[in-house]
Tab-separated table of C-alpha atoms in Angstrom:
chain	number	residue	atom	x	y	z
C	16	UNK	CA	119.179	65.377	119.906
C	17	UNK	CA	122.821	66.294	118.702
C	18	UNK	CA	123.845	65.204	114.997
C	19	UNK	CA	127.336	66.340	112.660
C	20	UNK	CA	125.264	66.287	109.432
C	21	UNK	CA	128.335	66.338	107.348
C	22	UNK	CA	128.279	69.622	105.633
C	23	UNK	CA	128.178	69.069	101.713
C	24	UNK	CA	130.238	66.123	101.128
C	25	UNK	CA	129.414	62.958	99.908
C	26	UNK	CA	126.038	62.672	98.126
C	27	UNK	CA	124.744	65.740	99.726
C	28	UNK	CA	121.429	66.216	97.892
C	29	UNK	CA	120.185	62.868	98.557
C	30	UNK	CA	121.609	63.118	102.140
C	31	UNK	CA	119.912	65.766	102.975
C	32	UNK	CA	116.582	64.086	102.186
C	33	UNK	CA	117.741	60.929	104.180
C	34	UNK	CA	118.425	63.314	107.391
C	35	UNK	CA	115.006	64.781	106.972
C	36	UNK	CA	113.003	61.240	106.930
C	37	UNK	CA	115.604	60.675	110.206
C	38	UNK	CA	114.269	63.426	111.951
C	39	UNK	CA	110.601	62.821	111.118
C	40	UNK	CA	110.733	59.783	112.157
C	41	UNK	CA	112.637	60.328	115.487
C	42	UNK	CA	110.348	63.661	116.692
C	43	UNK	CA	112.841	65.366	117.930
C	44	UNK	CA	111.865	68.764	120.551
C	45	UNK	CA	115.212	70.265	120.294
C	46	UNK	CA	118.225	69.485	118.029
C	47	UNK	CA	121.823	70.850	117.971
C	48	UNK	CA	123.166	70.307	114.485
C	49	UNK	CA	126.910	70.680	113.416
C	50	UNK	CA	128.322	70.646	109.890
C	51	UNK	CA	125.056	72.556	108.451
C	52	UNK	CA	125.644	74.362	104.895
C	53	UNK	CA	124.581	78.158	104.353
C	54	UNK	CA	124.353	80.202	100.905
C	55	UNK	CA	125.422	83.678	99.910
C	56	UNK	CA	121.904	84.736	100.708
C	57	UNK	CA	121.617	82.893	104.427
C	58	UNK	CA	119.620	79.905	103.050
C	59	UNK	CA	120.742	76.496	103.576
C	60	UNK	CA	120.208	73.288	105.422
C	61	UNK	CA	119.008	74.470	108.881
C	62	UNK	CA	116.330	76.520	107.667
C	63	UNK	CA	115.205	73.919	104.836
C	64	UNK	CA	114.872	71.073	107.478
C	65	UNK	CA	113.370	73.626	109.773
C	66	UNK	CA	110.840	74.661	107.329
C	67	UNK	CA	109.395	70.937	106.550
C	68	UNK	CA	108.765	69.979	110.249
C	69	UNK	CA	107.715	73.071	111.197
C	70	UNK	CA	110.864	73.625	114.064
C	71	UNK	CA	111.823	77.204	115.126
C	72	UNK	CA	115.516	77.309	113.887
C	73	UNK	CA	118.969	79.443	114.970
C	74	UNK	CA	121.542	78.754	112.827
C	75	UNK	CA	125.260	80.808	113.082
C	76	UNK	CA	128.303	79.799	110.267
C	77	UNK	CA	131.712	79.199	111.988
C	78	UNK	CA	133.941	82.582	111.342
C	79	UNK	CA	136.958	81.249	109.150
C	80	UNK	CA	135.375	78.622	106.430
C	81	UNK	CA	138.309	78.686	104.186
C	82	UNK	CA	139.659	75.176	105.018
C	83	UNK	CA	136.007	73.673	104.276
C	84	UNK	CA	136.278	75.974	100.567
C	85	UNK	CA	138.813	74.395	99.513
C	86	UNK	CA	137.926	70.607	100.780
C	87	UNK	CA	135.169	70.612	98.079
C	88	UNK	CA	136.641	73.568	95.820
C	89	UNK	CA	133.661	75.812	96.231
C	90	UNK	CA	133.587	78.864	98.313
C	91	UNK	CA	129.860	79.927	97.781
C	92	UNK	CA	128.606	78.160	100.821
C	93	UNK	CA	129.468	78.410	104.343
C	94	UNK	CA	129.410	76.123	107.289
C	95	UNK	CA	127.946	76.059	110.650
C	96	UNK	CA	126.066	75.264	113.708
C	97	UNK	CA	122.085	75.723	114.247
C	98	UNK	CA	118.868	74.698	116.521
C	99	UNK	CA	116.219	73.364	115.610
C	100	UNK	CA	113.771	73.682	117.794
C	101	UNK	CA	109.428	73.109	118.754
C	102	UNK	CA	109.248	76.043	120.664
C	103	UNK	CA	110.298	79.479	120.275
C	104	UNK	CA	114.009	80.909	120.766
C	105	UNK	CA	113.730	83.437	122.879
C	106	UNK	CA	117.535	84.987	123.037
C	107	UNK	CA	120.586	83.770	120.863
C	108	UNK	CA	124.147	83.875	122.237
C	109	UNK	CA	127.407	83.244	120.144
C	110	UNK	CA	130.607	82.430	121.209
C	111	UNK	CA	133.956	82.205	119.251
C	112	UNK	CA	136.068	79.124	120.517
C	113	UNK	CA	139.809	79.454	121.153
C	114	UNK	CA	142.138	77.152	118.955
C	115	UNK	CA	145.825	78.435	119.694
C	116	UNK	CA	148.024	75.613	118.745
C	117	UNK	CA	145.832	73.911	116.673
C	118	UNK	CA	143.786	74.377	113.415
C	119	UNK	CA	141.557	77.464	113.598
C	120	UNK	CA	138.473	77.417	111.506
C	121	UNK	CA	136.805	80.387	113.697
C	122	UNK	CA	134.690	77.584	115.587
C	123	UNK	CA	131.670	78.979	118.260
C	124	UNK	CA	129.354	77.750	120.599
C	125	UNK	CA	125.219	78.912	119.849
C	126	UNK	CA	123.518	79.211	122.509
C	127	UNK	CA	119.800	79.352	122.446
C	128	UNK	CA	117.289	79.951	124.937
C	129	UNK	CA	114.004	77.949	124.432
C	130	UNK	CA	110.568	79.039	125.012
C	131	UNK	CA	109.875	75.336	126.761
C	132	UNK	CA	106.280	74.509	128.260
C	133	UNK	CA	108.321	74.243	132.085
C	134	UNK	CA	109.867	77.048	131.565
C	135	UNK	CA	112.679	78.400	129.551
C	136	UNK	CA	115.283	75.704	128.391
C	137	UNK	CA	119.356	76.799	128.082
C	138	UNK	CA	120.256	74.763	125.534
C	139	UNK	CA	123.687	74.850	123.736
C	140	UNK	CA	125.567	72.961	120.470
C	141	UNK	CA	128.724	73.197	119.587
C	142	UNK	CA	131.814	71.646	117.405
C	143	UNK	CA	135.384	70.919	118.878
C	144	UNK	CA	138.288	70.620	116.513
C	145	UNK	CA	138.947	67.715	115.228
C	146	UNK	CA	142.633	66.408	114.977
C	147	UNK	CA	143.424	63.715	116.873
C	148	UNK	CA	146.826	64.924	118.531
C	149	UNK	CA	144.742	68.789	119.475
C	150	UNK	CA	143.406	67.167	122.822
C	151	UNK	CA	144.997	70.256	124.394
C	152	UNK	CA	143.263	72.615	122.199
C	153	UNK	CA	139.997	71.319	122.816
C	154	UNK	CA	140.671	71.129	126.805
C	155	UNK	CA	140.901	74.561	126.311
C	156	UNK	CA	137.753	75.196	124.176
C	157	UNK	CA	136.020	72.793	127.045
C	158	UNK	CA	137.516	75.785	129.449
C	159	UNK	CA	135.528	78.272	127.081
C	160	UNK	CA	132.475	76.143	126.524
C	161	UNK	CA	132.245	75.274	131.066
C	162	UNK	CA	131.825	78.951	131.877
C	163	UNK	CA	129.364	80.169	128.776
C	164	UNK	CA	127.434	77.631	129.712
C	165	UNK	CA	127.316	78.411	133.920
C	166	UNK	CA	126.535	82.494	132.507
C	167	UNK	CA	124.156	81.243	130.688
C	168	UNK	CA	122.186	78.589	132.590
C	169	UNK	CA	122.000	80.849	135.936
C	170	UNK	CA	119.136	81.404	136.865
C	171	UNK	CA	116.688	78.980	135.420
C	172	UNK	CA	115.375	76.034	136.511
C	173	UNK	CA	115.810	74.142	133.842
C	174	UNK	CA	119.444	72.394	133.571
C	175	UNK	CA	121.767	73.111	130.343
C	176	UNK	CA	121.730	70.785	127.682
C	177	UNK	CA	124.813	71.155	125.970
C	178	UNK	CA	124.967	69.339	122.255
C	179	UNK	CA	127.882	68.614	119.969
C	180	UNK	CA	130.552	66.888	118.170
C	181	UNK	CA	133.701	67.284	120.669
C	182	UNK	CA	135.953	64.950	118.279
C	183	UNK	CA	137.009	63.395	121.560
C	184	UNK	CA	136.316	60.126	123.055
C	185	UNK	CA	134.321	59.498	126.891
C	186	UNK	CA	137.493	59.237	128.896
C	187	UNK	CA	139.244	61.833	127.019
C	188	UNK	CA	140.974	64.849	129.350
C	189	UNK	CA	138.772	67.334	127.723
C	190	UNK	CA	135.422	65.490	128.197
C	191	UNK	CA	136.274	64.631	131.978
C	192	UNK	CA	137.353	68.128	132.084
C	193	UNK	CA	134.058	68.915	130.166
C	194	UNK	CA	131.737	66.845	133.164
C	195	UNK	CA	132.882	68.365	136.156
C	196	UNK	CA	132.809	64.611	138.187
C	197	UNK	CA	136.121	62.629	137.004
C	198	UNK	CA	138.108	66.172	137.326
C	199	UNK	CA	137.945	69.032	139.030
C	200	UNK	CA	135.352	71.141	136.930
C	201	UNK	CA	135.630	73.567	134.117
C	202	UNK	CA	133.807	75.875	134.964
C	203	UNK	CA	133.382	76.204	139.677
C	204	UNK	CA	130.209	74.079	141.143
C	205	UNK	CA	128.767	72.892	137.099
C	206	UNK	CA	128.241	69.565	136.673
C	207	UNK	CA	127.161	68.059	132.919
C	208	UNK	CA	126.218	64.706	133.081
C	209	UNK	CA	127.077	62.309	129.816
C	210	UNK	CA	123.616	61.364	129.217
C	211	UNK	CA	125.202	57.985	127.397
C	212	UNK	CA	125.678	56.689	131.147
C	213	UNK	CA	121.817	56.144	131.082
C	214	UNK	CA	121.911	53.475	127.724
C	215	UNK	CA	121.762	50.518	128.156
C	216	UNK	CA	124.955	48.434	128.822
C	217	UNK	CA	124.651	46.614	125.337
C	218	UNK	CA	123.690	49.422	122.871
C	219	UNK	CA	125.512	50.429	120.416
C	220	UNK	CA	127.688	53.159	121.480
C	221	UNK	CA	129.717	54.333	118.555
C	222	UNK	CA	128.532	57.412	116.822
C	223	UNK	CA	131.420	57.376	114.136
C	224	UNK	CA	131.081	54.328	113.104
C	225	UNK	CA	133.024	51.940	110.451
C	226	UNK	CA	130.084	50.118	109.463
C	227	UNK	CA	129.408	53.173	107.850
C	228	UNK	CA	130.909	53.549	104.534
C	229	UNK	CA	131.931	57.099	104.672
C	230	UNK	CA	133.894	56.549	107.889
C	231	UNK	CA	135.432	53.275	106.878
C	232	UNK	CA	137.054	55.126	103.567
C	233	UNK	CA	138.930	57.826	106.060
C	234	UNK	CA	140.059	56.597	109.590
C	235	UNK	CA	137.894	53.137	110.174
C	236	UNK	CA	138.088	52.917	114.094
C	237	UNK	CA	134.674	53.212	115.675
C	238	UNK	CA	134.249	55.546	118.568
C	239	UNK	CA	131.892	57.435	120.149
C	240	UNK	CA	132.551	61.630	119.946
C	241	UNK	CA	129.108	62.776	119.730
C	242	UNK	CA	127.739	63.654	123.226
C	243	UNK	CA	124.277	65.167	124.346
C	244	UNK	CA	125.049	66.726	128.586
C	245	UNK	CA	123.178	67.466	131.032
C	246	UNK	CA	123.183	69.498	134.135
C	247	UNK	CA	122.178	68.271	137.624
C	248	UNK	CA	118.457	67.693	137.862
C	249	UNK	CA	116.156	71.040	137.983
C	250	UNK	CA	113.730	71.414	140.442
C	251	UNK	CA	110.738	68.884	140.512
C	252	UNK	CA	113.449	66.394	138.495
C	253	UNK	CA	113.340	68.619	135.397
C	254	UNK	CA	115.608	67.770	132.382
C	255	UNK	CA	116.006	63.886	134.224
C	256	UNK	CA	117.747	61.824	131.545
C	257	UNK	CA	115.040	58.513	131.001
C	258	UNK	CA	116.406	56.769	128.227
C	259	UNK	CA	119.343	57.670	125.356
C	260	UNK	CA	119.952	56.170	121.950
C	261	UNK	CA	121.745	56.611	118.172
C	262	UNK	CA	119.240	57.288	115.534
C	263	UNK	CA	120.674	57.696	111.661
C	264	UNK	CA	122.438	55.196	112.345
C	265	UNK	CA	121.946	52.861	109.123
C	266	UNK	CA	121.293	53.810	105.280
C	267	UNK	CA	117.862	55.424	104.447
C	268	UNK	CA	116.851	54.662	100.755
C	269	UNK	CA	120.293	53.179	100.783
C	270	UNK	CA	122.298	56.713	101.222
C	271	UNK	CA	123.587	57.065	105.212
C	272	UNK	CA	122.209	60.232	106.313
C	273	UNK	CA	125.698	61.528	107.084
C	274	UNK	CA	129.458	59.905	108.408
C	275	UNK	CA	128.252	60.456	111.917
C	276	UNK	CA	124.960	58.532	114.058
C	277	UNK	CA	123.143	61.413	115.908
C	278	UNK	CA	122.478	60.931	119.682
C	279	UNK	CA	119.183	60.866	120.889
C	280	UNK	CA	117.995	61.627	125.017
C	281	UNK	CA	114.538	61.846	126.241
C	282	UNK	CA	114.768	64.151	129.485
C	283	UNK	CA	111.863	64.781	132.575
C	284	UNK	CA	110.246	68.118	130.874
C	285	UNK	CA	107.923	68.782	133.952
C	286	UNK	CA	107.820	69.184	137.515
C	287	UNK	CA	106.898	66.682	140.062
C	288	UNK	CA	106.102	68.566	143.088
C	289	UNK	CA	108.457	66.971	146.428
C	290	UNK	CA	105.646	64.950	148.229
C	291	UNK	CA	103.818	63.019	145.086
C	292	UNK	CA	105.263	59.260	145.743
C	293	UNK	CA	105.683	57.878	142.829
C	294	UNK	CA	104.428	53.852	142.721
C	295	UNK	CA	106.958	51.552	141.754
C	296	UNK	CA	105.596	49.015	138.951
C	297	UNK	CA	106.965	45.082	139.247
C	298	UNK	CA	108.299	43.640	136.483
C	299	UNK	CA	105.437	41.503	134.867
C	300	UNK	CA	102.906	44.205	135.619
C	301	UNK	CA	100.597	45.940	133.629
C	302	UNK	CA	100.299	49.430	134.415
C	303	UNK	CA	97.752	52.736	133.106
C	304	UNK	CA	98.102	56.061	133.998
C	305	UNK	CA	95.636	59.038	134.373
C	306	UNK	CA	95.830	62.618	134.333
C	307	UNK	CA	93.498	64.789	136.338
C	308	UNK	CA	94.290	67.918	134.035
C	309	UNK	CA	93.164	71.238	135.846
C	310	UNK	CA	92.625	74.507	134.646
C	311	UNK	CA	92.976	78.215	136.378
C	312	UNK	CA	89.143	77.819	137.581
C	313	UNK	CA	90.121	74.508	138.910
C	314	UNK	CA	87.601	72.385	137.296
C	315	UNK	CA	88.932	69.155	135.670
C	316	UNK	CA	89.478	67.578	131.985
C	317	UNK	CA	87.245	64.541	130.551
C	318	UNK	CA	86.427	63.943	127.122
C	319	UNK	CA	83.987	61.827	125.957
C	320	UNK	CA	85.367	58.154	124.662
C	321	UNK	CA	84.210	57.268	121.185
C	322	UNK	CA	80.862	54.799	120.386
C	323	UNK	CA	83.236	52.231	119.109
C	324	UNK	CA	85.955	51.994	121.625
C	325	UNK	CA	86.410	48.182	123.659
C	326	UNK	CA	86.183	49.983	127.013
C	327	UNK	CA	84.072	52.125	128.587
C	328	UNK	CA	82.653	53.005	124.936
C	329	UNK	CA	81.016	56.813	125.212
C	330	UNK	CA	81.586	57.181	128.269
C	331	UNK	CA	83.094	59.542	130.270
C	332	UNK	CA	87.135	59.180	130.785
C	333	UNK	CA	89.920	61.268	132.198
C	334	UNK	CA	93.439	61.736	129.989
C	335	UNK	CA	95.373	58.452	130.177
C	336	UNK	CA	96.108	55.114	129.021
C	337	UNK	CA	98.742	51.517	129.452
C	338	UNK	CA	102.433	51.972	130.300
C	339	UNK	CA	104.248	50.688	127.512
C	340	UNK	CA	107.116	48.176	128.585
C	341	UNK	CA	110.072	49.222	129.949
C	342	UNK	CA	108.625	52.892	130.352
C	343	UNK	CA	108.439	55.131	133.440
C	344	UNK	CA	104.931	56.275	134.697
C	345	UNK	CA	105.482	59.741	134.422
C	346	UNK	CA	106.978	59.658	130.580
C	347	UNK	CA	103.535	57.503	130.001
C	348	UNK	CA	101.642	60.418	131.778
C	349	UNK	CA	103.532	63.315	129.524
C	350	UNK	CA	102.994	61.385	126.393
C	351	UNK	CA	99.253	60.083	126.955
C	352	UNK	CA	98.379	64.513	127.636
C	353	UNK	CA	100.489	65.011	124.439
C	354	UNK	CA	98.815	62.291	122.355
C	355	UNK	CA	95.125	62.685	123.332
C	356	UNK	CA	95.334	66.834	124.123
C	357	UNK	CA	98.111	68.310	122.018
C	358	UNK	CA	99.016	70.180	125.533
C	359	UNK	CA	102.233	69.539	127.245
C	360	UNK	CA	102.503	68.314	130.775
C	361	UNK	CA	104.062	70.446	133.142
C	362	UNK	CA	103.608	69.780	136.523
C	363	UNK	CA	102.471	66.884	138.524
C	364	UNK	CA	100.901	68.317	141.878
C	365	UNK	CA	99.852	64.994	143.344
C	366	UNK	CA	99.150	61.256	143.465
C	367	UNK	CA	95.264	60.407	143.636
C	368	UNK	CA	95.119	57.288	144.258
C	369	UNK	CA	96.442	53.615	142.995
C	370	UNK	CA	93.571	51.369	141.661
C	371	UNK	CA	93.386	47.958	140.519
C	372	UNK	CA	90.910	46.331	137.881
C	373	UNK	CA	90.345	44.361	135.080
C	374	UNK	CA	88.361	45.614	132.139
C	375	UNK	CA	85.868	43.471	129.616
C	376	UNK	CA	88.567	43.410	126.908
C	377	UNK	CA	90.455	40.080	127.938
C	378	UNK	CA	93.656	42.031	128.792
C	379	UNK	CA	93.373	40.754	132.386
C	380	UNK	CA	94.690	42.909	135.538
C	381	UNK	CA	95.689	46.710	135.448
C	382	UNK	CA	97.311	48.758	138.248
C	383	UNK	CA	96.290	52.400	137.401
C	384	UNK	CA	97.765	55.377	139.314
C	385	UNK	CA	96.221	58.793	138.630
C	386	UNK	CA	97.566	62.404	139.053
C	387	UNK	CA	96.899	65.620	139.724
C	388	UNK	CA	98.514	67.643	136.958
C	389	UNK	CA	98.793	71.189	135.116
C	390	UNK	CA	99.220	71.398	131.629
C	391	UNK	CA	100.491	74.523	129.210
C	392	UNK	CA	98.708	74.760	125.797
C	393	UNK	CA	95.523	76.396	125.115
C	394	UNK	CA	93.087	74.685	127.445
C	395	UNK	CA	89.917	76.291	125.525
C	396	UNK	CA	91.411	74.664	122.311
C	397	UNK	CA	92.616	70.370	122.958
C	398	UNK	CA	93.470	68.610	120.113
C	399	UNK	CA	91.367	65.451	120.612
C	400	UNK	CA	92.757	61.883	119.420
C	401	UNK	CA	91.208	61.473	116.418
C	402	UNK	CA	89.206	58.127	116.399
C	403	UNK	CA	89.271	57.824	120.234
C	404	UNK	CA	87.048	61.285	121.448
C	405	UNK	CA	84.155	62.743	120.556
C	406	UNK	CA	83.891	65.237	123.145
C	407	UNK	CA	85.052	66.865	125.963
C	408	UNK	CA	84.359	69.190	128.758
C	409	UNK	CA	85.639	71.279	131.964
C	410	UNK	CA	84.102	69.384	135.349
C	411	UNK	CA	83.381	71.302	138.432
C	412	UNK	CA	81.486	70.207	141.608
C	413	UNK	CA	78.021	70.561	140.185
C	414	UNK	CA	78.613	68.591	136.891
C	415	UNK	CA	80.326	65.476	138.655
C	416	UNK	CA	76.711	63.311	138.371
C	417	UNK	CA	77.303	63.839	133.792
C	418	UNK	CA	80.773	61.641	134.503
C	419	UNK	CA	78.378	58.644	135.281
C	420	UNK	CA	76.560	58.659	131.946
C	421	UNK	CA	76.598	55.595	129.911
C	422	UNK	CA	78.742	53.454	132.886
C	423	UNK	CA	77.206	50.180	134.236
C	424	UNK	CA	75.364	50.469	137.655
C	425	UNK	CA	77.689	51.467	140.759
C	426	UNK	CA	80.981	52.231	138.470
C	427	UNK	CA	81.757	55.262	139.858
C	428	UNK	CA	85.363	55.357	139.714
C	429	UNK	CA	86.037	58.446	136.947
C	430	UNK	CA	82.910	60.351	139.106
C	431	UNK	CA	85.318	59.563	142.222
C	432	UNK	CA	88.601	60.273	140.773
C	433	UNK	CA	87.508	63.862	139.505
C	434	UNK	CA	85.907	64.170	142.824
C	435	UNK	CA	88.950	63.681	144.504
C	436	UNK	CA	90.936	66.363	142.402
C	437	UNK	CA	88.251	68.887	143.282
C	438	UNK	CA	89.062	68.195	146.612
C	439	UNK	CA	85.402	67.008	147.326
C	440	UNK	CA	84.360	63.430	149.298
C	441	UNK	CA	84.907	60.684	147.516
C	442	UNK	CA	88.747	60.591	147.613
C	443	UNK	CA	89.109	57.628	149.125
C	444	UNK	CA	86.782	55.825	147.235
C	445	UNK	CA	89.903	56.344	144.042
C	446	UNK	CA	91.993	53.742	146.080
C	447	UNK	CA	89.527	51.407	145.639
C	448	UNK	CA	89.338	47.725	143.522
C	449	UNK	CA	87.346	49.089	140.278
């Protein structure tokens, strides 16, 4: 997620709670702010939004703040970039961004590098200036911005995911300059993909916005300058751009959370190993996914589904559940292990089987494909859904006859499936009608 949060202008106080409830309610793993507000003592926004959902932060003020002093006459608070982030920042970079022939407010790049369950995570945010005629100025800071990024990205599997407010509009010289695909590149060989080319043709595109009062009152002309990159797929299709959206994009409480929408991209965050063929759902079709979770003594994950539940009620089950519409298998598969386990999904070894079959619930025909899959968290430790499971348990070869407690007569298919990731008989029987 990228979002300018509009330093302390406006109705900052009550802003600041409206950007909060944003990014509650969005769930954001990694943000790149801009426009974030420090005190004398360090303290400000970043950390105080960090703090309440419980984020990892970097934050970093821009080195000349005078301009923004005297914009608001008061020079007791600086102004800045930062990262918010769910998983630890493992190194911190800054760089200072040229600005000869243009304004200089001492504007940087931060660079973080993110403890991320695939791996570590280059991710970047940054801030171009802002003045409509200074195109050439931020061509140049694009320049800057290309090859800090290629330094630090090398060497980890993981693309970069660069973040910011360029103040520049998609077919811009700076932000062709910026991709590497409509120019020669920036920076030799890099590639960042606009991750806006995934939305969908209708959506609404503008992230400064003149339905929003605090753009309309200064220069009302609706474009779209806030950008969330990408570089070419990682291996295994890691940081694969699924979907991309605005969020903050409309009043909360009737304040807007700030004079800019953020820009929101969910990206592959695990590895799917080169021979797994992935199934390829028809529209109309209702589709479940499983995950065969294994552990480092390569027994497999069931939990126990709850008395109460429409099917298969305590029985034995493997991680999974429905495709919602218009969502890829594998997201379902990475947010079913998140939702029922608390681990992340990190690699998807192989394809079990596809299965067909229609439960007692009325809900009619489901395809189901199931997957071999490792997982980072603490395996000893799952957080179970609450509601859903009751138990749960590691599976090896001699416990596979416990999977067919409490199922009718000759329903076999979670015995099989587990089977099957064990690598024992039986995995052919997971293709089968259920």
């Amino acid at each position: 997620m990228t979002w300018n949060v509009w330093w302390r202008f406006g109705p900052w106080e009550r802003r600041g709670e409206a950007l909060a409830r944003v990014l509650e309610r969005t769930q954001p793993d990694v943000v790149g702010l801009q426009e974030v507000w420090f005190d004398q003592a360090g303290d400000g926004l970043a950390n105080r939004l960090a703090e309440r959902l419980g984020m990892h932060v970097a934050a970093e003020p821009y080195r000349r703040p005078d301009r923004w002093h005297r914009r608001v006459g008061d020079d007791t608070h600086d102004v800045g970039l930062a990262v918010l982030s769910r998983w630890p920042v493992l190194t911190r970079e800054v760089l200072p961004l040229p600005a000869a022939g243009g304004q200089d407010d001492g504007r940087i790049v931060l660079h973080t590098l993110l403890d991320a369950p695939t791996g570590p995570l280059p991710f970047f945010t940054t801030h171009l200036n802002s003045a409509p005629h200074e195109s050439a100025v931020r061509c140049e800071q694009v320049t800057a911005l290309a090859s800090f990024v290629a330094r630090g990205a090398r060497g980890h599997a993981f693309p970069p995911v660069v973040t910011g407010d360029h103040n520049a509009l998609p077919d811009s010289d700076e932000m062709r300059l910026l991709g590497g695909y409509r120019t020669a590149p920036a920076a030799g060989g890099q590639v960042l993909l606009d991750a806006w080319e995934h939305a969908a043709p209708d959506a609404p595109a503008a992230t400064w916005d003149a339905a929003n009062p605090y753009v309309a009152r200064t220069f009302p002309l609706s474009s779209r300058v806030d950008y969330v990159h990408v570089g070419l797929t990682g291996p295994g299709g890691l940081g694969r751009v699924h979907a991309v959206r605005r969020a903050g994009d409309g009043p909360v409480d009737e304040v807007w959370p700030s004079d800019h929408a953020a820009v929101v991209a969910d990206l592959t965050s695990h590895a799917v190993d080169p021979d797994v063929e992935l199934p390829q759902p028809k529209e109309g079709e209702r589709w479940a996914v499983g995950a065969l979770i294994r552990n480092e003594r390569g027994e497999v994950f069931a939990q126990k589904r709850g008395p109460d539940r429409r099917l298969f009620p305590d029985s034995w089950d493997v991680v999974g559940g429905h495709v919602e519409v218009g969502e890829d298998l594998l997201v379902a598969l990475a947010r079913e292990v998140e939702e029922e386990t608390g681990w992340h999904l990190r690699r998807v070894r192989r394809l079990v089987g596809v299965s067909t079959w229609t439960g007692d619930d009325g809900d009619g025909l489901r395809h189901e494909a199931d997957f071999v899959v490792d997982v980072a968290g603490d395996l000893e430790r799952p957080v179970l859904e609450a509601g859903k499971h009751t138990a749960y348990r590691w599976f090896g070869v001699d416990d596979l006859e416990r999977l067919k407690e409490n199922r009718d007569a000759g329903d076999t298919f979670i015995h099989d499936l587990v089977a099957a990731a064990l690598d024992e008989p039986g995995r052919a029987a997971a293709d089968r009608q259920r």
